[in-house]
């Protein structure tokens, strides 16, 4: 059986409400076999967002959690002083390079996953040699 994974990240910076993160992550856990999540550059006084919300998420063992703290972000982005505090492309690269699933979806925290049935139906006819944008 082919495996599916989703790669997404966030930071605990107080932008919008935590409910959107809970809704997004819960939908991802329900749809995908693996959820690759990176907490990127959360202010150290706030701590990682997943630690804050872990008791409200489904306990499935599907979430692969990476934390890239402020001090590491400073090293990784030292040559780009104008880079955003949340460097989306670096997060996606970090996660996708480590994921070994047959199908990997790269998305953002404000997206709600389709039902697993819809994803499975789509993948049953999808070409493995094609990059899809949905």
GROMACS .gro file of C-alpha atoms in nm:
model
  134
    1UNK     CA    1   0.000   0.000   0.000
    2UNK     CA    2   0.128   0.345  -0.090
    3UNK     CA    3   0.186   0.590   0.191
    4UNK     CA    4   0.083   0.955   0.203
    5UNK     CA    5   0.240   1.240   0.395
    6UNK     CA    6   0.187   1.609   0.439
    7UNK     CA    7   0.457   1.867   0.513
    8UNK     CA    8   0.367   2.190   0.690
    9UNK     CA    9   0.494   2.423   0.953
   10UNK     CA   10   0.410   2.710   1.179
   11UNK     CA   11   0.552   2.927   1.456
   12UNK     CA   12   0.412   3.018   1.795
   13UNK     CA   13   0.405   3.394   1.745
   14UNK     CA   14   0.046   3.472   1.837
   15UNK     CA   15  -0.063   3.531   1.478
   16UNK     CA   16  -0.434   3.458   1.457
   17UNK     CA   17  -0.588   3.203   1.691
   18UNK     CA   18  -0.471   2.857   1.794
   19UNK     CA   19  -0.803   2.704   1.684
   20UNK     CA   20  -0.701   2.730   1.317
   21UNK     CA   21  -0.389   2.524   1.392
   22UNK     CA   22  -0.593   2.260   1.575
   23UNK     CA   23  -0.845   2.235   1.290
   24UNK     CA   24  -0.570   2.212   1.028
   25UNK     CA   25  -0.357   1.953   1.210
   26UNK     CA   26  -0.658   1.741   1.305
   27UNK     CA   27  -0.771   1.731   0.942
   28UNK     CA   28  -0.419   1.634   0.831
   29UNK     CA   29  -0.397   1.354   1.089
   30UNK     CA   30  -0.734   1.219   0.970
   31UNK     CA   31  -0.633   1.220   0.601
   32UNK     CA   32  -0.261   1.138   0.580
   33UNK     CA   33  -0.049   0.848   0.701
   34UNK     CA   34   0.220   1.087   0.823
   35UNK     CA   35   0.208   1.455   0.923
   36UNK     CA   36   0.551   1.621   0.904
   37UNK     CA   37   0.532   1.936   1.113
   38UNK     CA   38   0.806   2.193   1.173
   39UNK     CA   39   0.794   2.455   1.444
   40UNK     CA   40   1.015   2.723   1.289
   41UNK     CA   41   1.157   3.011   1.490
   42UNK     CA   42   0.898   3.032   1.766
   43UNK     CA   43   1.005   3.294   2.019
   44UNK     CA   44   1.182   3.107   2.299
   45UNK     CA   45   0.959   3.267   2.563
   46UNK     CA   46   0.652   3.118   2.390
   47UNK     CA   47   0.789   2.770   2.314
   48UNK     CA   48   0.685   2.540   2.027
   49UNK     CA   49   0.321   2.565   1.924
   50UNK     CA   50   0.274   2.186   1.915
   51UNK     CA   51   0.377   2.157   2.280
   52UNK     CA   52   0.111   2.413   2.364
   53UNK     CA   53  -0.162   2.226   2.171
   54UNK     CA   54  -0.059   1.859   2.208
   55UNK     CA   55  -0.332   1.765   2.455
   56UNK     CA   56  -0.599   1.885   2.212
   57UNK     CA   57  -0.477   1.683   1.910
   58UNK     CA   58  -0.568   1.323   1.822
   59UNK     CA   59  -0.320   1.072   1.968
   60UNK     CA   60  -0.233   0.869   1.657
   61UNK     CA   61   0.147   0.872   1.644
   62UNK     CA   62   0.130   1.019   1.292
   63UNK     CA   63   0.292   1.357   1.367
   64UNK     CA   64   0.667   1.387   1.303
   65UNK     CA   65   0.766   1.703   1.490
   66UNK     CA   66   1.075   1.913   1.422
   67UNK     CA   67   1.171   2.221   1.622
   68UNK     CA   68   1.407   2.477   1.471
   69UNK     CA   69   1.468   2.730   1.751
   70UNK     CA   70   1.558   3.098   1.718
   71UNK     CA   71   1.933   3.045   1.765
   72UNK     CA   72   1.948   2.787   1.484
   73UNK     CA   73   1.734   3.002   1.254
   74UNK     CA   74   1.984   3.288   1.303
   75UNK     CA   75   2.264   3.060   1.183
   76UNK     CA   76   2.066   2.921   0.889
   77UNK     CA   77   1.954   3.263   0.768
   78UNK     CA   78   2.257   3.476   0.860
   79UNK     CA   79   2.329   3.559   0.495
   80UNK     CA   80   1.972   3.681   0.440
   81UNK     CA   81   1.906   3.961   0.691
   82UNK     CA   82   1.571   4.051   0.534
   83UNK     CA   83   1.423   3.701   0.545
   84UNK     CA   84   1.082   3.657   0.703
   85UNK     CA   85   1.072   3.518   1.060
   86UNK     CA   86   0.882   3.222   0.911
   87UNK     CA   87   1.083   3.102   0.612
   88UNK     CA   88   0.823   2.877   0.449
   89UNK     CA   89   1.050   2.746   0.175
   90UNK     CA   90   1.319   2.638   0.422
   91UNK     CA   91   1.059   2.458   0.632
   92UNK     CA   92   0.922   2.271   0.331
   93UNK     CA   93   1.270   2.177   0.214
   94UNK     CA   94   1.367   2.044   0.557
   95UNK     CA   95   1.057   1.827   0.581
   96UNK     CA   96   1.031   1.699   0.224
   97UNK     CA   97   1.396   1.592   0.216
   98UNK     CA   98   1.336   1.367   0.520
   99UNK     CA   99   1.001   1.221   0.420
  100UNK     CA  100   0.999   0.882   0.247
  101UNK     CA  101   0.627   0.854   0.170
  102UNK     CA  102   0.512   0.758  -0.179
  103UNK     CA  103   0.303   1.076  -0.206
  104UNK     CA  104   0.399   1.401  -0.032
  105UNK     CA  105   0.173   1.704  -0.011
  106UNK     CA  106   0.331   2.041   0.068
  107UNK     CA  107   0.079   2.281   0.218
  108UNK     CA  108   0.023   2.566   0.462
  109UNK     CA  109  -0.129   2.589   0.807
  110UNK     CA  110  -0.450   2.756   0.687
  111UNK     CA  111  -0.552   2.461   0.466
  112UNK     CA  112  -0.797   2.191   0.570
  113UNK     CA  113  -0.723   1.848   0.424
  114UNK     CA  114  -0.979   1.670   0.207
  115UNK     CA  115  -1.140   1.354   0.337
  116UNK     CA  116  -0.909   1.054   0.312
  117UNK     CA  117  -1.152   0.893   0.066
  118UNK     CA  118  -1.119   1.188  -0.176
  119UNK     CA  119  -0.740   1.182  -0.157
  120UNK     CA  120  -0.731   0.804  -0.210
  121UNK     CA  121  -0.963   0.830  -0.512
  122UNK     CA  122  -0.747   1.103  -0.666
  123UNK     CA  123  -0.424   0.911  -0.608
  124UNK     CA  124  -0.567   0.594  -0.761
  125UNK     CA  125  -0.567   0.767  -1.100
  126UNK     CA  126  -0.269   1.000  -1.053
  127UNK     CA  127   0.053   0.958  -1.250
  128UNK     CA  128   0.355   0.902  -1.023
  129UNK     CA  129   0.574   1.093  -1.267
  130UNK     CA  130   0.367   1.410  -1.249
  131UNK     CA  131   0.385   1.708  -1.014
  132UNK     CA  132   0.033   1.816  -0.922
  133UNK     CA  133  -0.085   2.155  -0.798
  134UNK     CA  134  -0.431   2.144  -0.643
   0.00000   0.00000   0.00000
